[in-house]
Short mmCIF file of C-alpha atoms in Angstrom, two decimals:
data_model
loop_
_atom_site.label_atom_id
_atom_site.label_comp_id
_atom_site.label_asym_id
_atom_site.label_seq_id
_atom_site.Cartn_x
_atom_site.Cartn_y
_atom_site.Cartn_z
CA UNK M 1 102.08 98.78 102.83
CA UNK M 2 100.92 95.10 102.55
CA UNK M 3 102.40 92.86 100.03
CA UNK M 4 103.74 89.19 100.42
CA UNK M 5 107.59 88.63 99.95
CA UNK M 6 109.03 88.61 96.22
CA UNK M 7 112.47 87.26 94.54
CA UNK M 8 114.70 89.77 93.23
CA UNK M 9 118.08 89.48 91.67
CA UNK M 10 120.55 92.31 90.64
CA UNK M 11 122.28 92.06 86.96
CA UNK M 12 124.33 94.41 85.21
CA UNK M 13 126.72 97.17 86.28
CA UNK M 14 126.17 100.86 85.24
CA UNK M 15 127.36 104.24 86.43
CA UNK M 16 125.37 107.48 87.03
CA UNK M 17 127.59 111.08 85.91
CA UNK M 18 127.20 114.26 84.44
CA UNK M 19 129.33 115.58 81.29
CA UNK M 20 131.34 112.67 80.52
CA UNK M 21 132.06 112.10 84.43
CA UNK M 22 131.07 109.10 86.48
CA UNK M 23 130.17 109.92 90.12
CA UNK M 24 128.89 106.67 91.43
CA UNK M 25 129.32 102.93 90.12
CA UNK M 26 125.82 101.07 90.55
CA UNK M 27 124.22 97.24 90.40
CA UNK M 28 121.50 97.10 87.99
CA UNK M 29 118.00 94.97 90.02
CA UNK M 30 116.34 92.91 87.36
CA UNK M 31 112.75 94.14 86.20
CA UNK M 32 110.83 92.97 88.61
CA UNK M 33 106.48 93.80 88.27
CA UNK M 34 106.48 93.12 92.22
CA UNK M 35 109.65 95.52 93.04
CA UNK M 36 107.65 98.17 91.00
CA UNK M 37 104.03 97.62 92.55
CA UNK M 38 106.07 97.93 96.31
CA UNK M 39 107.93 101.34 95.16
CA UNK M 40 104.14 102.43 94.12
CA UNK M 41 102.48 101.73 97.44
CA UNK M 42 105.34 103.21 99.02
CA UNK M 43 104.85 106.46 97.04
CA UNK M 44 101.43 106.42 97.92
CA UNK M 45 102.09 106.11 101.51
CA UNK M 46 104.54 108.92 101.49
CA UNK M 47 102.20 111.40 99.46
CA UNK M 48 99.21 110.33 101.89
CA UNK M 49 101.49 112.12 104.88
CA UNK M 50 102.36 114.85 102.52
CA UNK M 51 105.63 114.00 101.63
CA UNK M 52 106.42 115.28 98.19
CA UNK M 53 106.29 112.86 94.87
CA UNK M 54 109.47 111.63 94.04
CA UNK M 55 110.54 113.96 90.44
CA UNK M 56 113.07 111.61 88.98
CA UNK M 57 112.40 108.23 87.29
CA UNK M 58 112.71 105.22 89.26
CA UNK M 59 115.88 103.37 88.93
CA UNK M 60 116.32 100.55 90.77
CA UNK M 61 119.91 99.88 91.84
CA UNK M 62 122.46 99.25 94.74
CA UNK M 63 125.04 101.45 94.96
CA UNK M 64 128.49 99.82 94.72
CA UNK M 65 130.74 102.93 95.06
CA UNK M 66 130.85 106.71 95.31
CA UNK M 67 134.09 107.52 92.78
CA UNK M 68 136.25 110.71 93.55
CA UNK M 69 138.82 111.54 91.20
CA UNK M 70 138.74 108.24 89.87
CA UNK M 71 139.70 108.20 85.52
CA UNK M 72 136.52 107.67 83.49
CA UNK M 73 138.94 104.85 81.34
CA UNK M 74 139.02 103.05 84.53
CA UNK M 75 135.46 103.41 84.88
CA UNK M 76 135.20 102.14 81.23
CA UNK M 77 137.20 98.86 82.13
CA UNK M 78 135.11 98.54 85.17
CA UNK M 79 131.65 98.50 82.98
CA UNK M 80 133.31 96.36 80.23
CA UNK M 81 134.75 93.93 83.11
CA UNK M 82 131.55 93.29 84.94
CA UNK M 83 128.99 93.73 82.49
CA UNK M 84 127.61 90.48 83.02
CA UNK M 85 127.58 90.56 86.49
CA UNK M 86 123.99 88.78 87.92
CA UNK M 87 123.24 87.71 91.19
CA UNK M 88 121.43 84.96 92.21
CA UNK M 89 117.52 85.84 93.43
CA UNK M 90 116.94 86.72 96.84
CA UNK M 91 113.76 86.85 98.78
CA UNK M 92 112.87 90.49 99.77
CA UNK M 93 111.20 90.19 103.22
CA UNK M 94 110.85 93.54 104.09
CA UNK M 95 112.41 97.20 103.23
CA UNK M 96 113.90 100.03 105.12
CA UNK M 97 112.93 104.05 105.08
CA UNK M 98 116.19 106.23 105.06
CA UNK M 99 116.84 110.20 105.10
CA UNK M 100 119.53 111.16 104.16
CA UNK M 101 121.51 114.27 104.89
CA UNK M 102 124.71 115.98 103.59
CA UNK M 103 127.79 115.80 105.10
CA UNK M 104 131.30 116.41 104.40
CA UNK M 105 131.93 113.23 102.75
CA UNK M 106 128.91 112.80 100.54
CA UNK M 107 125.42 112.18 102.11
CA UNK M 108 124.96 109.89 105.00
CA UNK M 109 122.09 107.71 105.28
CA UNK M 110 120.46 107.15 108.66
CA UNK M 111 117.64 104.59 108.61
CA UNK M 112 114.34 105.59 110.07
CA UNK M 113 112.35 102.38 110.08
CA UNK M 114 112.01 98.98 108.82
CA UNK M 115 109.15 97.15 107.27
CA UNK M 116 108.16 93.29 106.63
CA UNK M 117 106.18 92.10 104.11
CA UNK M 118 103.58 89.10 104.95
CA UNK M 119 104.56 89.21 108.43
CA UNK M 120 108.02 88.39 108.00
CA UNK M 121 109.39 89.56 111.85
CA UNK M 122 112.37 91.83 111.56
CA UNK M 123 111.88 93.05 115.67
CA UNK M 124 115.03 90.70 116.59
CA UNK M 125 117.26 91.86 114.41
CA UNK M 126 119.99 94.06 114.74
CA UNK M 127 120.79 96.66 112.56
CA UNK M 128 123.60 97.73 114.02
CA UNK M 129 122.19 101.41 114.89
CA UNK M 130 121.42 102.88 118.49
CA UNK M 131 117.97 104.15 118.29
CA UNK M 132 118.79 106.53 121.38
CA UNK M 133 121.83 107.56 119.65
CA UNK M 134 121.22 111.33 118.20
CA UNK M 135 124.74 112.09 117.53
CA UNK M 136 126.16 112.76 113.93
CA UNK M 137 129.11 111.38 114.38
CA UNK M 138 127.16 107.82 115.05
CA UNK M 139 127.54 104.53 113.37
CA UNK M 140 126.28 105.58 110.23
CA UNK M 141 127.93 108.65 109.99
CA UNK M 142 130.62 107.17 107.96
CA UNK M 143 128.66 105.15 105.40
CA UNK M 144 128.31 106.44 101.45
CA UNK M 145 125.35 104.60 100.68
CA UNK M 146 122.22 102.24 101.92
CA UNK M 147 123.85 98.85 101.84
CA UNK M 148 120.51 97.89 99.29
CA UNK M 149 118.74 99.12 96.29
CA UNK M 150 117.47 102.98 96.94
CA UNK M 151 113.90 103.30 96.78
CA UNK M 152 114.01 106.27 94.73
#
C-alpha cells in the first residue's frame, strides 16, 4: 500500500449495542477522503491474498471501552457529557494489521505487522510485543481493544 502521510482528528463519542444495550463506548475519526482511500487499498490488498471482503460498513472509530453490566442511563450521560469531544489532528504515518481472537475476556488483539506510509521508518520502534513470544498469555493477552481506530 503506498500513500503519503495524512492528518486525522477524532470528534464525537458514540456507542455500538444491540436492543437498547450498549456494548462498547467509541471515538468518532472525522471524515477524512485520505483515511477512506487507505482502508480501500488495504481491502484490496487483503482480497488480492484471498482474504475475504470485509461485510459490514466501514466505521471509523477508536474504541474507548468495552462496557459489562454497565446502566444504559449512564451510558446516556456519558454521550450527552462528551458529545463534543474533538481531538486535535494528528499525522498518520503508518498503520498496523491485527487478528484478533476470542478469549475469555472479550477478544484480544495481537498485532501482526506494521506499515509506513511515504517512508516514514517505524523499524526502531518498540511496540512493546515479543515477536518470538507465541504464548497466549503474552503482553497483549490482556488488552480489550487496538489502542487506534479499527480498520474495519
Amino acid at each position: 500500500v503506498t500513500m503519503d502521510p495524512f492528518p486525522l482528528a477524532l470528534q464525537g463519542v458514540g456507542a455500538f449495542g444491540e436492543k437498547r444495550r450498549s456494548h462498547v463506548l467509541w471515538a468518532g475519526v472525522r471524515p477524512e477522503p485520505e483515511l477512506l482511500r487507505l482502508q480501500g487499498k488495504i481491502e484490496t490488498a487483503l482480497i488480492r491474498v484471498g482474504l475475504e471482503p470485509e461485510r459490514r460498513k466501514y466505521q471509523p472509530h477508536v474504541t474507548l471501552a468495552r462496557l459489562g453490566q454497565t446502566s444504559e442511563a449512564k451510558v446516556v450521560d456519558f454521550l450527552s457529557a462528551n458529545g463534543g469531544f474533538a481531538s486535535p489532528p494528528f499525522m498518520v504515518e503508518g498503520f498496523t494489521l491485527y487478528s484478533s481472537f476470542r478469549g475469555h475476556g472479550g477478544a484480544i488483539y495481537r498485532p501482526e505487522e506494521t506499515f509506513a506510509l511515504g517512508g516514514y521508518d517505524f523499524s526502531d520502534e518498540d511496540d512493546g510485543y515479543d515477536d518470538h513470544e507465541q504464548d497466549e498469555h503474552g503482553p497483549y493477552a490482556d488488552a480489550q481493544a487496538p489502542f487506534w481506530a479499527d480498520a474495519g
